Tab-separated table of C-alpha atoms and ligand atoms in Angstrom:
chain	number	residue	atom	x	y	z
J	1	MET	CA	-18.950	7.211	-20.846
J	2	ALA	CA	-17.311	3.954	-19.648
J	3	LEU	CA	-19.387	1.605	-17.502
J	4	ASN	CA	-17.512	0.193	-14.542
J	5	LEU	CA	-19.351	-2.570	-12.677
J	6	LEU	CA	-18.591	-5.156	-9.953
J	7	MET	CA	-20.470	-8.321	-9.267
J	8	LEU	CA	-20.726	-9.575	-5.726
J	9	GLY	CA	-22.063	-12.668	-4.286
J	10	PRO	CA	-21.318	-16.300	-3.051
J	11	PRO	CA	-20.012	-19.038	-5.180
J	12	GLY	CA	-22.791	-20.411	-7.494
J	13	ALA	CA	-24.860	-17.244	-7.203
J	14	GLY	CA	-24.599	-16.811	-11.099
J	15	LYS	CA	-22.307	-13.962	-11.103
J	16	GLY	CA	-19.989	-15.185	-13.771
J	17	THR	CA	-22.858	-16.156	-16.096
J	18	GLN	CA	-24.567	-12.686	-15.736
J	19	ALA	CA	-21.301	-10.866	-15.782
J	20	GLU	CA	-20.452	-12.602	-19.206
J	21	ARG	CA	-23.961	-11.740	-20.696
J	22	PHE	CA	-23.928	-8.255	-19.422
J	23	ALA	CA	-20.369	-7.498	-20.636
J	24	ARG	CA	-21.296	-8.819	-23.927
J	25	LEU	CA	-24.312	-6.548	-24.217
J	26	ARG	CA	-22.091	-3.551	-23.367
J	27	GLY	CA	-19.158	-4.476	-25.367
J	28	ILE	CA	-16.814	-4.421	-22.474
J	29	PRO	CA	-14.566	-7.088	-20.891
J	30	LYS	CA	-15.686	-9.374	-18.115
J	31	ILE	CA	-12.741	-9.574	-15.742
J	32	SER	CA	-13.078	-12.838	-13.638
J	33	THR	CA	-10.212	-13.552	-11.323
J	34	GLY	CA	-11.279	-17.014	-10.972
J	35	ASP	CA	-10.970	-17.529	-14.780
J	36	ILE	CA	-7.650	-15.900	-14.848
J	37	LEU	CA	-6.335	-18.107	-12.068
J	38	ARG	CA	-7.812	-21.234	-13.772
J	39	GLU	CA	-6.148	-20.156	-17.117
J	40	ALA	CA	-2.703	-19.722	-15.078
J	41	VAL	CA	-3.194	-23.167	-13.530
J	42	HIS	CA	-3.922	-24.612	-16.988
J	43	ASP	CA	-0.786	-22.848	-18.623
J	44	LYS	CA	1.184	-24.039	-15.762
J	45	THR	CA	2.605	-20.438	-14.959
J	46	GLU	CA	4.411	-19.700	-11.612
J	47	ILE	CA	1.213	-18.080	-10.358
J	48	GLY	CA	-0.963	-20.979	-11.449
J	49	ALA	CA	1.387	-23.492	-9.670
J	50	ARG	CA	1.088	-21.658	-6.482
J	51	ALA	CA	-2.686	-20.864	-6.778
J	52	LYS	CA	-3.852	-24.410	-7.400
J	53	ALA	CA	-3.423	-25.906	-4.075
J	54	ILE	CA	-5.047	-22.954	-2.427
J	55	MET	CA	-7.965	-22.838	-4.925
J	56	ASP	CA	-8.390	-26.723	-4.362
J	57	ARG	CA	-8.853	-26.012	-0.743
J	58	GLY	CA	-11.253	-23.165	-1.349
J	59	GLU	CA	-9.178	-20.605	0.353
J	60	LEU	CA	-8.254	-17.159	-1.079
J	61	VAL	CA	-5.072	-16.455	-3.057
J	62	SER	CA	-2.963	-13.850	-1.447
J	63	ASP	CA	-4.066	-10.186	-1.773
J	64	ASP	CA	-0.711	-9.212	-3.321
J	65	VAL	CA	-1.037	-11.647	-6.154
J	66	MET	CA	-4.662	-10.830	-6.816
J	67	ILE	CA	-4.066	-7.034	-6.730
J	68	GLY	CA	-1.229	-7.325	-9.213
J	69	ILE	CA	-3.260	-9.562	-11.464
J	70	VAL	CA	-6.351	-7.125	-11.465
J	71	ARG	CA	-4.050	-4.072	-11.754
J	72	ASP	CA	-2.280	-5.674	-14.929
J	73	ARG	CA	-5.891	-6.546	-16.454
J	74	LEU	CA	-7.424	-3.099	-15.838
J	75	GLU	CA	-4.494	-1.402	-17.602
J	76	ARG	CA	-5.258	-3.184	-20.856
J	77	ASP	CA	-6.698	-1.146	-23.609
J	78	ASP	CA	-10.231	-3.217	-23.692
J	79	ALA	CA	-10.746	-1.931	-20.153
J	80	ALA	CA	-10.681	1.603	-21.068
J	81	ASP	CA	-14.421	1.780	-21.960
J	82	GLY	CA	-15.420	-0.230	-18.894
J	83	PHE	CA	-15.439	-3.633	-17.360
J	84	VAL	CA	-17.436	-5.966	-15.340
J	85	LEU	CA	-15.660	-7.381	-12.294
J	86	ASP	CA	-16.391	-10.872	-11.133
J	87	GLY	CA	-14.693	-12.466	-8.107
J	88	PHE	CA	-12.652	-9.343	-6.861
J	89	PRO	CA	-12.626	-7.910	-4.441
J	90	ARG	CA	-12.919	-10.911	-2.005
J	91	ASN	CA	-12.226	-8.862	1.107
J	92	LEU	CA	-11.639	-5.375	2.430
J	93	ALA	CA	-8.085	-5.085	1.756
J	94	GLN	CA	-8.779	-6.049	-1.976
J	95	ALA	CA	-11.720	-3.561	-2.055
J	96	GLU	CA	-9.480	-0.617	-0.750
J	97	ALA	CA	-6.709	-1.672	-3.144
J	98	LEU	CA	-9.215	-1.627	-6.004
J	99	SER	CA	-10.573	1.601	-4.887
J	100	THR	CA	-7.031	3.195	-5.035
J	101	MET	CA	-6.371	1.600	-8.436
J	102	LEU	CA	-9.497	2.909	-9.905
J	103	LYS	CA	-8.843	6.377	-8.555
J	104	SER	CA	-5.477	6.340	-10.198
J	105	ILE	CA	-6.741	5.599	-13.666
J	106	ASN	CA	-9.870	7.888	-13.098
J	107	ALA	CA	-12.353	4.967	-13.594
J	108	PRO	CA	-14.872	5.068	-10.599
J	109	LEU	CA	-17.108	2.206	-9.928
J	110	ASP	CA	-20.629	2.838	-11.307
J	111	ALA	CA	-22.286	0.231	-9.380
J	112	VAL	CA	-21.734	-3.016	-7.278
J	113	VAL	CA	-24.559	-5.683	-7.749
J	114	ALA	CA	-25.096	-7.927	-4.985
J	115	PHE	CA	-26.594	-11.436	-5.921
J	116	ASN	CA	-29.002	-12.765	-3.172
J	117	VAL	CA	-29.380	-16.547	-3.335
J	118	ASP	CA	-30.047	-19.351	-0.893
J	119	TYR	CA	-27.624	-21.791	0.140
J	120	ALA	CA	-29.748	-24.825	-1.070
J	121	GLU	CA	-29.890	-23.355	-4.694
J	122	ILE	CA	-26.163	-22.720	-4.450
J	123	ALA	CA	-25.503	-26.408	-3.682
J	124	ARG	CA	-27.883	-27.407	-6.465
J	125	ARG	CA	-26.223	-25.022	-9.033
J	126	ILE	CA	-22.619	-26.012	-8.201
J	127	ALA	CA	-23.487	-29.686	-8.078
J	128	GLY	CA	-24.763	-29.253	-11.694
J	129	ARG	CA	-22.066	-26.876	-13.005
J	130	ARG	CA	-20.000	-28.094	-15.841
J	131	SER	CA	-17.970	-26.024	-18.419
J	132	CYS	CA	-16.438	-26.685	-21.940
J	133	PRO	CA	-12.711	-27.302	-21.569
J	134	THR	CA	-12.126	-25.705	-25.030
J	135	CYS	CA	-14.256	-22.366	-25.005
J	136	GLY	CA	-15.291	-22.077	-21.198
J	137	THR	CA	-19.004	-21.903	-21.791
J	138	ILE	CA	-20.818	-22.811	-18.448
J	139	TYR	CA	-23.771	-25.130	-18.385
J	140	ASN	CA	-26.047	-26.674	-15.757
J	141	VAL	CA	-26.827	-30.283	-16.138
J	142	HIS	CA	-29.863	-29.887	-13.940
J	143	ASP	CA	-31.505	-27.079	-15.741
J	144	ALA	CA	-34.340	-27.831	-17.952
J	145	GLY	CA	-32.824	-26.416	-21.212
J	146	THR	CA	-29.561	-28.270	-20.784
J	147	LEU	CA	-30.622	-31.318	-18.773
J	148	GLY	CA	-28.115	-33.987	-18.941
J	149	ILE	CA	-25.915	-32.160	-21.651
J	150	THR	CA	-22.532	-33.800	-22.014
J	151	HIS	CA	-20.963	-31.610	-24.939
J	152	CYS	CA	-20.629	-27.889	-25.759
J	153	ARG	CA	-23.227	-26.139	-27.863
J	154	ASN	CA	-21.295	-22.987	-28.361
J	155	CYS	CA	-18.209	-24.313	-30.006
J	156	ALA	CA	-19.107	-27.919	-30.972
J	157	SER	CA	-15.787	-29.188	-29.137
J	158	SER	CA	-15.770	-33.069	-29.064
J	159	SER	CA	-14.386	-32.904	-25.527
J	160	LEU	CA	-16.795	-33.797	-22.673
J	161	LEU	CA	-17.850	-30.942	-20.390
J	162	VAL	CA	-15.872	-30.946	-17.228
J	163	GLN	CA	-16.521	-30.167	-13.514
J	164	ARG	CA	-14.231	-27.599	-11.718
J	165	PRO	CA	-11.967	-29.506	-9.249
J	166	ASP	CA	-13.230	-26.936	-6.478
J	167	ASP	CA	-16.834	-27.682	-7.128
J	168	ASN	CA	-16.951	-30.716	-4.840
J	169	GLU	CA	-18.937	-30.750	-1.480
J	170	HIS	CA	-16.034	-30.201	0.899
J	171	THR	CA	-14.395	-27.355	-1.018
J	172	VAL	CA	-17.629	-25.655	-1.630
J	173	ALA	CA	-18.359	-25.713	2.049
J	174	ARG	CA	-14.988	-24.029	2.730
J	175	ARG	CA	-15.609	-21.466	-0.091
J	176	LEU	CA	-18.959	-20.504	1.404
J	177	GLY	CA	-17.265	-20.200	4.876
J	178	VAL	CA	-14.660	-17.734	3.400
J	179	TYR	CA	-17.522	-15.835	1.611
J	180	ASP	CA	-19.396	-15.314	4.897
J	181	GLU	CA	-16.302	-14.322	6.710
J	182	GLN	CA	-14.379	-12.233	4.372
J	183	THR	CA	-16.440	-11.286	1.223
J	184	ARG	CA	-19.939	-10.547	2.701
J	185	PRO	CA	-18.993	-7.683	4.714
J	186	LEU	CA	-18.304	-5.755	1.270
J	187	ILE	CA	-22.044	-5.532	0.907
J	188	GLU	CA	-22.205	-2.982	3.595
J	189	HIS	CA	-18.924	-1.386	2.510
J	190	TYR	CA	-20.348	-0.786	-0.808
J	191	ARG	CA	-24.068	0.116	0.630
J	192	ALA	CA	-22.379	2.892	2.768
J	193	GLN	CA	-20.885	4.275	-0.620
J	194	GLY	CA	-24.107	4.298	-2.222
J	195	LEU	CA	-23.046	1.883	-4.975
J	196	LEU	CA	-25.006	-1.171	-4.031
J	197	ARG	CA	-27.881	-2.696	-6.058
J	198	GLU	CA	-29.101	-5.845	-4.655
J	199	ILE	CA	-30.972	-8.384	-6.964
J	200	ASP	CA	-32.854	-11.691	-6.297
J	201	ALA	CA	-30.656	-14.181	-8.073
J	202	MET	CA	-33.069	-17.197	-7.641
J	203	GLY	CA	-34.765	-18.588	-10.829
J	204	ALA	CA	-33.728	-19.077	-14.509
J	205	ILE	CA	-30.853	-17.153	-16.171
J	206	ALA	CA	-33.114	-14.978	-18.190
J	207	GLU	CA	-35.268	-13.994	-14.975
J	208	VAL	CA	-32.117	-13.011	-13.303
J	209	GLU	CA	-30.916	-11.122	-16.394
J	210	ALA	CA	-34.020	-9.226	-16.434
J	211	ARG	CA	-33.747	-8.191	-12.818
J	212	LEU	CA	-30.035	-7.251	-13.379
J	213	ARG	CA	-30.974	-4.953	-16.240
J	214	ALA	CA	-33.714	-3.315	-14.250
J	215	VAL	CA	-31.252	-2.075	-11.468
J	216	LEU	CA	-28.762	-0.909	-14.081
J	217	PRO	CA	-30.945	1.419	-16.090
J	218	GLN	CA	-27.776	3.047	-17.547
J	219	CYS	CA	-27.175	-0.131	-19.547
J	220	LEU	CA	-30.188	0.397	-21.527
J	221	GLU	CA	-29.068	3.712	-22.763
J	222	GLY	CA	-26.992	2.024	-25.309
J	223	ALA	CA	-23.365	0.895	-25.399
J	224	ARG	CA	-20.907	3.585	-24.153
J	225	ALA	CA	-23.649	6.128	-23.511
U	301	AMP	P1	-14.219	-18.100	-8.442
U	301	AMP	O1	-14.120	-18.666	-9.831
U	301	AMP	O2	-14.359	-16.666	-8.369
U	301	AMP	O3	-15.246	-18.999	-7.469
U	301	AMP	O4	-12.740	-18.424	-7.783
U	301	AMP	C1	-12.275	-19.621	-7.660
U	301	AMP	C2	-10.977	-19.578	-6.644
U	301	AMP	O5	-9.958	-18.812	-7.171
U	301	AMP	C3	-11.477	-19.227	-5.314
U	301	AMP	O6	-12.078	-20.038	-4.395
U	301	AMP	C4	-10.094	-18.604	-4.780
U	301	AMP	O7	-9.344	-19.698	-4.453
U	301	AMP	C5	-9.522	-18.054	-6.095
U	301	AMP	N1	-9.951	-16.635	-6.149
U	301	AMP	C6	-10.661	-15.999	-7.069
U	301	AMP	N2	-10.631	-14.801	-7.131
U	301	AMP	C7	-9.880	-14.491	-5.939
U	301	AMP	C8	-9.760	-13.248	-5.253
U	301	AMP	N3	-10.224	-12.060	-5.754
U	301	AMP	N4	-8.949	-13.288	-4.073
U	301	AMP	C9	-8.340	-14.449	-3.801
U	301	AMP	N5	-8.729	-15.656	-4.451
U	301	AMP	C10	-9.371	-15.594	-5.396
């Protein structure tokens, strides 16, 4: 049976990292709307060109655009066995559109995981976040295992790790404000549907991963159980 998951939490909560690991474990795609937009910006597509200024301000790209992106992505063959959504939905309108979309492809959500992390830790994580411009692997230059890292260990690219343009103090403050106003209400929305699993997202990646697995026992029953 397919496993359809959604990761919910503020920027810097570690959703992307955990979504990536969990998706790999289950052999299903991680669908990150932030990654899709960054790729569009990099490829200089029409959507990318329009989204860039909005992302740089820490605002949300329009619902129409985002819903279209997610619909196209979910229709791809590799999502038939499940998916881990990261960064979508960001507001109630997107959540309702997702619900309609998933009904139409008969792929109901199995769980929504909310990442709880305090704002001081978010600031620390975002200030230290770097990614490989070649393969996208994310590191934190403040973490013990990757302290001061400058180059990717995953793909051995010779390029320096880079910081996201929206990971600066000003934009992060706006992104957190947008999260509080528009995205946080989704926690209650999904709690009311009985789908919410909350985890403590403080601490090291492996600790958070263990907590994530503990709230999703169906993932331990083997891939495509
Ligand atoms: P993220 O990588 O999820 O932090 O997203 C980076 C930026 O992309 C956000 O600050 C928004 O500008 C934009 N973005 C990503 N996902 C969405 C979404 N579902 N709706 C609107 N904007 C989004």
